[in-house]
GROMACS .gro file of C-alpha atoms in nm:
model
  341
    1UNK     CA    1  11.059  12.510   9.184
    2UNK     CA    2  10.692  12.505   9.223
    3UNK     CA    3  10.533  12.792   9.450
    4UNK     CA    4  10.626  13.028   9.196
    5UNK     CA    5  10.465  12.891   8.888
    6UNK     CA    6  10.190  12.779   9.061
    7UNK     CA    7  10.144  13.140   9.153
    8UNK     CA    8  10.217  13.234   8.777
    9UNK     CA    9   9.953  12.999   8.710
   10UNK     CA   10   9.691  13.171   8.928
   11UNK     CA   11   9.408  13.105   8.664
   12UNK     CA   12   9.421  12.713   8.730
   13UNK     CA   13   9.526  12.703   9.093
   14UNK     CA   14   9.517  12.937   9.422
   15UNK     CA   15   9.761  12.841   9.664
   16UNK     CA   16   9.485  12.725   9.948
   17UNK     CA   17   9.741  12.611  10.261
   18UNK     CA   18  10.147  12.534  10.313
   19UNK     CA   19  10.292  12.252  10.534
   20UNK     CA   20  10.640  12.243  10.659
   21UNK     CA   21  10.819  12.092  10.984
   22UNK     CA   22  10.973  12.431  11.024
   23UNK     CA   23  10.724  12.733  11.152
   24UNK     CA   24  11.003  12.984  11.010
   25UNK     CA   25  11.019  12.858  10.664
   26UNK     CA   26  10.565  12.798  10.682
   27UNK     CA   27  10.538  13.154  10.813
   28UNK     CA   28  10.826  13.325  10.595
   29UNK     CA   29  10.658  13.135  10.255
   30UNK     CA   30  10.280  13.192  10.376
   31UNK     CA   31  10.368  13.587  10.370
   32UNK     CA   32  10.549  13.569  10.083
   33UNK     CA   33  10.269  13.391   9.869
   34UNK     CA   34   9.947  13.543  10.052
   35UNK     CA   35   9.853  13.212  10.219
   36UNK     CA   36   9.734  13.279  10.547
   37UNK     CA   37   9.670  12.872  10.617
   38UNK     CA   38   9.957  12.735  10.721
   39UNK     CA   39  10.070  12.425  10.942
   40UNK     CA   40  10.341  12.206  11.094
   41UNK     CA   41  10.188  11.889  11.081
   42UNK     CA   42  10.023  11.766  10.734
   43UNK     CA   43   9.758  11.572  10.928
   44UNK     CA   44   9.671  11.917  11.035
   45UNK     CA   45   9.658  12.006  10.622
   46UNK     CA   46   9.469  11.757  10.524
   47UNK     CA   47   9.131  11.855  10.727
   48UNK     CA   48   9.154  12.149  10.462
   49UNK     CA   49   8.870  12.172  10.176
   50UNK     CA   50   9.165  12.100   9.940
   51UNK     CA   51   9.085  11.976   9.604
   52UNK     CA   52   9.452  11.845   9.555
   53UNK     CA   53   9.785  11.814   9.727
   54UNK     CA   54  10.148  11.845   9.650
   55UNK     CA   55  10.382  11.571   9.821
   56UNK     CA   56  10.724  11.763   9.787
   57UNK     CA   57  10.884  11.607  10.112
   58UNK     CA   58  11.236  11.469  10.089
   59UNK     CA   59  11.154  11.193  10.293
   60UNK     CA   60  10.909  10.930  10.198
   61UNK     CA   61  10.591  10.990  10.066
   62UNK     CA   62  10.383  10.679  10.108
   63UNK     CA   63  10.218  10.803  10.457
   64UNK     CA   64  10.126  11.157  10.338
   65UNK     CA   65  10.005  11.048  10.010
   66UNK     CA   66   9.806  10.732  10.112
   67UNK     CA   67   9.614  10.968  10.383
   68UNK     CA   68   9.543  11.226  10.095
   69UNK     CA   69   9.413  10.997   9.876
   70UNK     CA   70   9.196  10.829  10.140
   71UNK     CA   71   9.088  11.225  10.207
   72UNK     CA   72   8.944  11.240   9.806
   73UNK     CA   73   9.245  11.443   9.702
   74UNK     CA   74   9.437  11.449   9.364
   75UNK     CA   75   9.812  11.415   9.417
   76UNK     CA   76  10.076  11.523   9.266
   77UNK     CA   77  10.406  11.362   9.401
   78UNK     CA   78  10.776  11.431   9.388
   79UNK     CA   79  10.989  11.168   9.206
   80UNK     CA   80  11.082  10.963   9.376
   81UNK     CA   81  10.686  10.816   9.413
   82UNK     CA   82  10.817  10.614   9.731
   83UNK     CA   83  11.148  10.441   9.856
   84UNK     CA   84  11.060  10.077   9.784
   85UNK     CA   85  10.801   9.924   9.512
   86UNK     CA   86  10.586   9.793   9.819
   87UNK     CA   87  10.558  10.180   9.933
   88UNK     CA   88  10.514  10.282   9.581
   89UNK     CA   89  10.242   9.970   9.509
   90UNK     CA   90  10.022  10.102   9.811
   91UNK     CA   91  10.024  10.449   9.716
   92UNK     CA   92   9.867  10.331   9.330
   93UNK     CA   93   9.605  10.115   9.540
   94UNK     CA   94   9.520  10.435   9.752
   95UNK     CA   95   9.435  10.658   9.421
   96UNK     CA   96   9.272  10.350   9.288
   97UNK     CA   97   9.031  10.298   9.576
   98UNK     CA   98   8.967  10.653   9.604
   99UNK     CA   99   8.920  10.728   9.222
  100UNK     CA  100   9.185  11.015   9.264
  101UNK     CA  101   9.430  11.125   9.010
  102UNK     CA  102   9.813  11.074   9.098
  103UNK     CA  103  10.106  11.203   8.883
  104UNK     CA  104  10.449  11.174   8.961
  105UNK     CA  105  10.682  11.487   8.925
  106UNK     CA  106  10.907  11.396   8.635
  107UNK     CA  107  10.933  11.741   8.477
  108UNK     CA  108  11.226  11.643   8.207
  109UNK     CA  109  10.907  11.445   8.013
  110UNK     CA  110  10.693  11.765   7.990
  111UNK     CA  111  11.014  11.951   7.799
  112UNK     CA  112  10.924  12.067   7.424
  113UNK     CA  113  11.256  11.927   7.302
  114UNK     CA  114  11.209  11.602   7.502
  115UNK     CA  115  10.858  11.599   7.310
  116UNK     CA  116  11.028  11.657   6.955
  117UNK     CA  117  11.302  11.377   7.028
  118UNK     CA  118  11.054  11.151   7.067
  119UNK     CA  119  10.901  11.216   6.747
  120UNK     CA  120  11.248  11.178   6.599
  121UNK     CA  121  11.254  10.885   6.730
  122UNK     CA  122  11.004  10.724   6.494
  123UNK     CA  123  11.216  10.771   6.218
  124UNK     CA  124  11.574  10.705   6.395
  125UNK     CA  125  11.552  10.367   6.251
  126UNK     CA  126  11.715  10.073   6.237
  127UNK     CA  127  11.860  10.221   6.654
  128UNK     CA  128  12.197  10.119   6.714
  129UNK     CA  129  12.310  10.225   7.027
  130UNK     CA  130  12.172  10.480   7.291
  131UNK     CA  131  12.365  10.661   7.572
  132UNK     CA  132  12.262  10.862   7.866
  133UNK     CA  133  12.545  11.044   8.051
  134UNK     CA  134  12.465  11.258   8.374
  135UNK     CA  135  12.715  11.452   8.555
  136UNK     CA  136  12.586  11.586   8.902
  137UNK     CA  137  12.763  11.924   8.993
  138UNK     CA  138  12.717  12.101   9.378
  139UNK     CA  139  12.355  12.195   9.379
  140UNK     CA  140  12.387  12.484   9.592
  141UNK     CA  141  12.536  12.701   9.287
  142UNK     CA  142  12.258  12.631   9.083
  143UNK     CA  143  11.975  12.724   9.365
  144UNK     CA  144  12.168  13.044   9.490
  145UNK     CA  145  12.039  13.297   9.278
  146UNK     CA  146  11.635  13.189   9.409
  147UNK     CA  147  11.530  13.329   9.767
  148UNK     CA  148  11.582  13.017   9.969
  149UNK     CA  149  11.388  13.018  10.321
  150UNK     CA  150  11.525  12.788  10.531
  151UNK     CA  151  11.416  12.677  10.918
  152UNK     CA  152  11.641  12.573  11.196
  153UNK     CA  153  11.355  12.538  11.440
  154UNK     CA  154  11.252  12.198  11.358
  155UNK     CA  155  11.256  11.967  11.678
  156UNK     CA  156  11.530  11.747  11.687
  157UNK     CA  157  11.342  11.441  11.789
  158UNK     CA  158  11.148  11.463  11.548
  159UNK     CA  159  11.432  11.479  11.275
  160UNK     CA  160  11.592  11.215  11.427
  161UNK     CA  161  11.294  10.996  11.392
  162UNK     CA  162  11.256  11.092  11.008
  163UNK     CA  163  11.608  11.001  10.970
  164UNK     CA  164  11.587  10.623  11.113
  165UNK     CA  165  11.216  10.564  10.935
  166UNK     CA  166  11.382  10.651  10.618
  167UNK     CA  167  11.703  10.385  10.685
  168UNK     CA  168  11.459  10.159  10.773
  169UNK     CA  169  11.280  10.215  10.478
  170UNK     CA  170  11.582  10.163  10.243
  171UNK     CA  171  11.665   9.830  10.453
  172UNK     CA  172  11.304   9.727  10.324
  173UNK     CA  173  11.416   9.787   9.948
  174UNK     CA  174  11.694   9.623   9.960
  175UNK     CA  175  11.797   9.469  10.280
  176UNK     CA  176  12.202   9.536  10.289
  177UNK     CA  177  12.435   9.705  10.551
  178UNK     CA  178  12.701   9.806  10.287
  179UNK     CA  179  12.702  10.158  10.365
  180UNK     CA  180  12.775  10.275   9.988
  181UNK     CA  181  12.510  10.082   9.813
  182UNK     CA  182  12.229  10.253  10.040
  183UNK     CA  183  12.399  10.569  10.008
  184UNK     CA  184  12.396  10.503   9.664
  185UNK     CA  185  12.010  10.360   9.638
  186UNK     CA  186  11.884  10.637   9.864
  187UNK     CA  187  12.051  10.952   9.644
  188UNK     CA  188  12.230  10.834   9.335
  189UNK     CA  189  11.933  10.648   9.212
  190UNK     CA  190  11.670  10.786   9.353
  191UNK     CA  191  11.722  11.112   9.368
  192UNK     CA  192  11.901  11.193   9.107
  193UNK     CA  193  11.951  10.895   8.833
  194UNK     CA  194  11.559  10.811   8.796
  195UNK     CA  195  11.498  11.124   8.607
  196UNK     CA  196  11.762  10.960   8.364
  197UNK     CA  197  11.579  10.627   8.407
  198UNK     CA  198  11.263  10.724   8.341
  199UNK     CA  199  11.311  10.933   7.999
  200UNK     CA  200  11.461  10.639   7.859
  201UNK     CA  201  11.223  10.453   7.923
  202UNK     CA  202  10.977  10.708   7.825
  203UNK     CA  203  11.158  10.716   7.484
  204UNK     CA  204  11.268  10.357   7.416
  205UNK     CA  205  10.952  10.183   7.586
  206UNK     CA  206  10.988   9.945   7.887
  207UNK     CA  207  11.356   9.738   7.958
  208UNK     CA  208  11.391   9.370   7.878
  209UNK     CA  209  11.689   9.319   8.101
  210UNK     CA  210  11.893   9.512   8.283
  211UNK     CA  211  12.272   9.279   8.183
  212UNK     CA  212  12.549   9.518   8.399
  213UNK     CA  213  12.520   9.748   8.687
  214UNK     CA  214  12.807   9.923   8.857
  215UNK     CA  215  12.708  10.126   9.180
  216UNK     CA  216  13.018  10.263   9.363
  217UNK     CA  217  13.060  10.619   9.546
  218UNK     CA  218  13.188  10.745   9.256
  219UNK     CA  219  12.972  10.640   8.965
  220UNK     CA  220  12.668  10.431   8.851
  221UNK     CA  221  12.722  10.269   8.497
  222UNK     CA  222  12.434  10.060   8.361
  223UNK     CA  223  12.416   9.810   8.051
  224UNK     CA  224  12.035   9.794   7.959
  225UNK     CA  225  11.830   9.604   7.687
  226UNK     CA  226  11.575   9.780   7.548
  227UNK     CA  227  11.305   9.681   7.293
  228UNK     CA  228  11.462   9.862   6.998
  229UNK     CA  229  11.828   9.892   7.152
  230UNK     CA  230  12.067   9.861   7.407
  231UNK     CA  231  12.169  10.116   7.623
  232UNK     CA  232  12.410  10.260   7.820
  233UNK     CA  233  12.362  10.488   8.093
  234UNK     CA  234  12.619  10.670   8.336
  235UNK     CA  235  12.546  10.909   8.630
  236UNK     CA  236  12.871  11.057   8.753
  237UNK     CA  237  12.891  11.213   9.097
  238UNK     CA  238  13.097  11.532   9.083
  239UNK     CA  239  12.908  11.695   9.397
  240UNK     CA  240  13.248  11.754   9.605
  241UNK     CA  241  13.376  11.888   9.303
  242UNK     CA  242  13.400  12.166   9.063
  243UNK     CA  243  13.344  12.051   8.705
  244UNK     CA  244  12.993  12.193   8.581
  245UNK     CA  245  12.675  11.993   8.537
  246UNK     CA  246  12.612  11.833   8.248
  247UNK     CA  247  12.344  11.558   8.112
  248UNK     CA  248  12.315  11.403   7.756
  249UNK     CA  249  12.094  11.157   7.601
  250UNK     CA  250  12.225  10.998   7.224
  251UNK     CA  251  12.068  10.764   7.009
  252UNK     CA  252  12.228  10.655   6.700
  253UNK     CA  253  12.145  10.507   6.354
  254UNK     CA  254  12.338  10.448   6.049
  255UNK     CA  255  12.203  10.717   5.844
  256UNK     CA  256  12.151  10.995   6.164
  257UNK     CA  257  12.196  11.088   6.522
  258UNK     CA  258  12.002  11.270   6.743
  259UNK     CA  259  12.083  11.458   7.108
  260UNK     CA  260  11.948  11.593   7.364
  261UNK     CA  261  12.170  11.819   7.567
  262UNK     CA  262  12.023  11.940   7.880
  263UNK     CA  263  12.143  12.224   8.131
  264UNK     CA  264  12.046  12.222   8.498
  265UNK     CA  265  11.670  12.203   8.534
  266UNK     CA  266  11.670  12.476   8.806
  267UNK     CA  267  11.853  12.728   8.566
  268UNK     CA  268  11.490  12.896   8.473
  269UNK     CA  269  11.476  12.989   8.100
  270UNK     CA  270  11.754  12.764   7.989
  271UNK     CA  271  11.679  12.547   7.726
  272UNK     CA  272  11.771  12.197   7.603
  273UNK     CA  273  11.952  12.188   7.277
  274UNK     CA  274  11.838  11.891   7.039
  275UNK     CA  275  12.124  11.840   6.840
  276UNK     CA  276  12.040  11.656   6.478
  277UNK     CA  277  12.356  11.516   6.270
  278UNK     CA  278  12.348  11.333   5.918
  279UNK     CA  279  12.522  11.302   5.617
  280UNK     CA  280  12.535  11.018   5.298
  281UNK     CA  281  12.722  10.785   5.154
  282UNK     CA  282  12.769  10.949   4.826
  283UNK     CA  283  13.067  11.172   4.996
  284UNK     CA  284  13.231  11.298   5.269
  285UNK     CA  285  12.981  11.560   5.377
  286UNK     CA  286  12.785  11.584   5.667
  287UNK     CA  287  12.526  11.822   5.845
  288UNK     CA  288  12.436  11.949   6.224
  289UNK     CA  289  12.186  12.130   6.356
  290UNK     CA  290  12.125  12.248   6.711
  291UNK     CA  291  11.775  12.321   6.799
  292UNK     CA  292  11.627  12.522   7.042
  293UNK     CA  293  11.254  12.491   7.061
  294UNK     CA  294  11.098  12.596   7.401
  295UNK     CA  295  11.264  12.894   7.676
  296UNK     CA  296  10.904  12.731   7.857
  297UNK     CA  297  11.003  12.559   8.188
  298UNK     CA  298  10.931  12.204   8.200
  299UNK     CA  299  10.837  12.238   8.550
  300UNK     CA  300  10.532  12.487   8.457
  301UNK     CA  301  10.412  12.258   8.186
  302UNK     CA  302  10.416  11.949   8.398
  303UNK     CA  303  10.205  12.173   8.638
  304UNK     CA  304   9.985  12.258   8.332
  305UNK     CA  305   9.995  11.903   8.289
  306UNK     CA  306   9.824  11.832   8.660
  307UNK     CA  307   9.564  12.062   8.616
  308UNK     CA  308   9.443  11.904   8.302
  309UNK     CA  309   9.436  11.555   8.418
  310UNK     CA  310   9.270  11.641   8.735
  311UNK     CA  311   8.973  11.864   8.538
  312UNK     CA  312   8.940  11.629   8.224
  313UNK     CA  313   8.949  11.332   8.447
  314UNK     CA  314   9.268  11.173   8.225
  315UNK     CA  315   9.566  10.983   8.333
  316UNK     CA  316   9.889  11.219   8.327
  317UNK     CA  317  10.181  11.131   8.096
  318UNK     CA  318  10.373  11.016   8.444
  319UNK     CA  319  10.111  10.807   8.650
  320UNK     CA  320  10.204  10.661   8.949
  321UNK     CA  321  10.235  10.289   8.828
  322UNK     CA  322  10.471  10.399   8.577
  323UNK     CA  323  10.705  10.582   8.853
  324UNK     CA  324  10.639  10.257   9.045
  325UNK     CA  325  10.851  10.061   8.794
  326UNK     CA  326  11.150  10.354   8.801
  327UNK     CA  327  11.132  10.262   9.199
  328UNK     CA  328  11.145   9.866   9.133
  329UNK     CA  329  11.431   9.939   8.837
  330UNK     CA  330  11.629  10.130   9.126
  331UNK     CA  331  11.619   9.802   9.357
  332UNK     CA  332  11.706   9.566   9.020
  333UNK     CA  333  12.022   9.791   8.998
  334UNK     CA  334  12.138   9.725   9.331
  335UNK     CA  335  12.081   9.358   9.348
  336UNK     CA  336  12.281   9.298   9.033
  337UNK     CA  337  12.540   9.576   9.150
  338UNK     CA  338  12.563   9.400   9.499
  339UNK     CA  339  12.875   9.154   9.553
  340UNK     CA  340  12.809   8.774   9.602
  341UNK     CA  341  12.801   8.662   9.959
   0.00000   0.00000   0.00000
């Protein structure tokens, strides 16, 4: 979701180099996008003249983006920043020490309508209840219609070494064998349900206590005190399924409602509807409205975002300590979810 708008975006950035494990997907890309740099190893990538990198890798990020930053480079990061707080914490101290801007890829935060809501927000008062409900549908519908490259010449020993540093990175987080509560750490939280985590706390300000958590295969339902409300939030996992994709945040006062109804992010041009409700207590009647303010994808104004921090010298709207605390939320969950010994 980012090569292209980067490339749309050619007056703020120019594609400089590409990294990938696979030499098919580096080469196929580098042709496609006019980027004649190109490498298998980011060690390799990082002995460019870069003036930032992107940390897009599904596994963690900590090594790559602790060795940029110590190279003078500007990140920008894929949520999740890291797979534990510790990871997370030494990637902040790298950017610190190394007077770099870092910004974490949460591109739900950059929407226009996310923007409005929390300008509604101000006036949504006294809050009575929030609600976040996510419902994960089969991702490979919604990517099918983009030109996916994909590589089967990776070395296997090397996968297979990725695959056990990332277990033994989630037995750092949170130190359990059950085999559902990793699962569920390493992709129901943090690949999927922090996006949820984070624009609630980007709306409703940090959480005083998280009071229920209920991680199973099937679903993650969380009971959360905020500093305005409580909250509850709900990621369903309908990936083996066929039911379509479907996310919601509510928030709820006596005299109005507001909602933000979102379709899947990698659906280019489709919007999220704000839906605005009232009525009175002189009668029966009562009003909605469904907005639509932006066809603008999040993920190129997030980008737009980057660029500005990283020329103005600003912090972004998603810094890295703030996508630290997501990361240290995500281990909270599963500590209260796990059973007592």
């Amino acid at each position: 979701m980012h090569l292209h708008y980067l490339r749309e975006l050619d007056d703020r950035f120019d594609i400089a180099a590409l990294c990938d494990l696979s030499r098919t997907v580096v080469d196929r890309l580098g042709d496609a996008y006019a980027v004649s740099r190109r490498f298998t190893d980011w060690r390799d990538l990082l002995e460019e003249p870069l003036d930032a990198v992107m940390v897009l890798t599904s596994g963690s990020h900590e090594p790559i983006a602790v060795a940029a930053a110590q190279a003078g480079r500007h990140l920008f990061i894929e949520k999740p920043i890291a797979l534990s707080e510790a990871e997370g914490q030494a990637i902040v101290a790298a950017g610190q020490k190394a007077g770099v801007r870092v910004m974490v890829g949460y591109m739900k935060r950059y929407d226009a309508s996310v923007e409005r809501m929390a300008h509604e927000l101000q006036s949504l008062t006294p809050l009575r209840f929030a609600r976040s409900t996510t419902a994960e549908f089969p991702l490979k519908w919604y990517v099918a219609h983009y030109p996916v490259v994909r590589g089967t010449d990776i070395d296997a020993g090397t996968a297979t070494r990725l695959q056990a540093d990332d277990e033994a990175r989630v037995t750092a987080a949170i130190n359990l064998s059950d085999p559902v509560l990793r699962h569920a750490y390493r992709h129901a939280l943090l690949d999927s349900m922090i996006h949820d985590i984070n624009l609630m706390r980007g709306l409703l300000g940090e959480p005083r206590t998280l009071r229920f958590a209920s991680v199973t295969q099937a679903a993650v339902s969380l009971f959360v005190e905020f500093p305005q409300v409580d909250a509850a939030m709900h990621w369903i996992n309908l990936q083996d399924g066929v039911a379509r994709y479907r996310q919601e945040f509510a928030f709820f006062s006596p005299q109005r409602g507001a909602t933000l109804i979102f379709p899947s992010p990698f659906l280019r041009g489709a919007p999220i509807e704000l839906v605005l409700e009232s009525g009175s207590l002189e009668s029966s009647a009562s009003s909605r409205t469904v907005e639509t303010l932006s066809f603008e994808s999040a993920f190129k104004r997030e980008l737009v975002e980057f660029y500005e921090c990283v020329v103005k010298d600003r912090e972004p709207r998603t810094p890295a300590p703030d996508a630290v605390r997501d990361v240290t939320f995500c281990q909270e969950i599963i500590k209260l979810a796990k059973p007592p010994s």
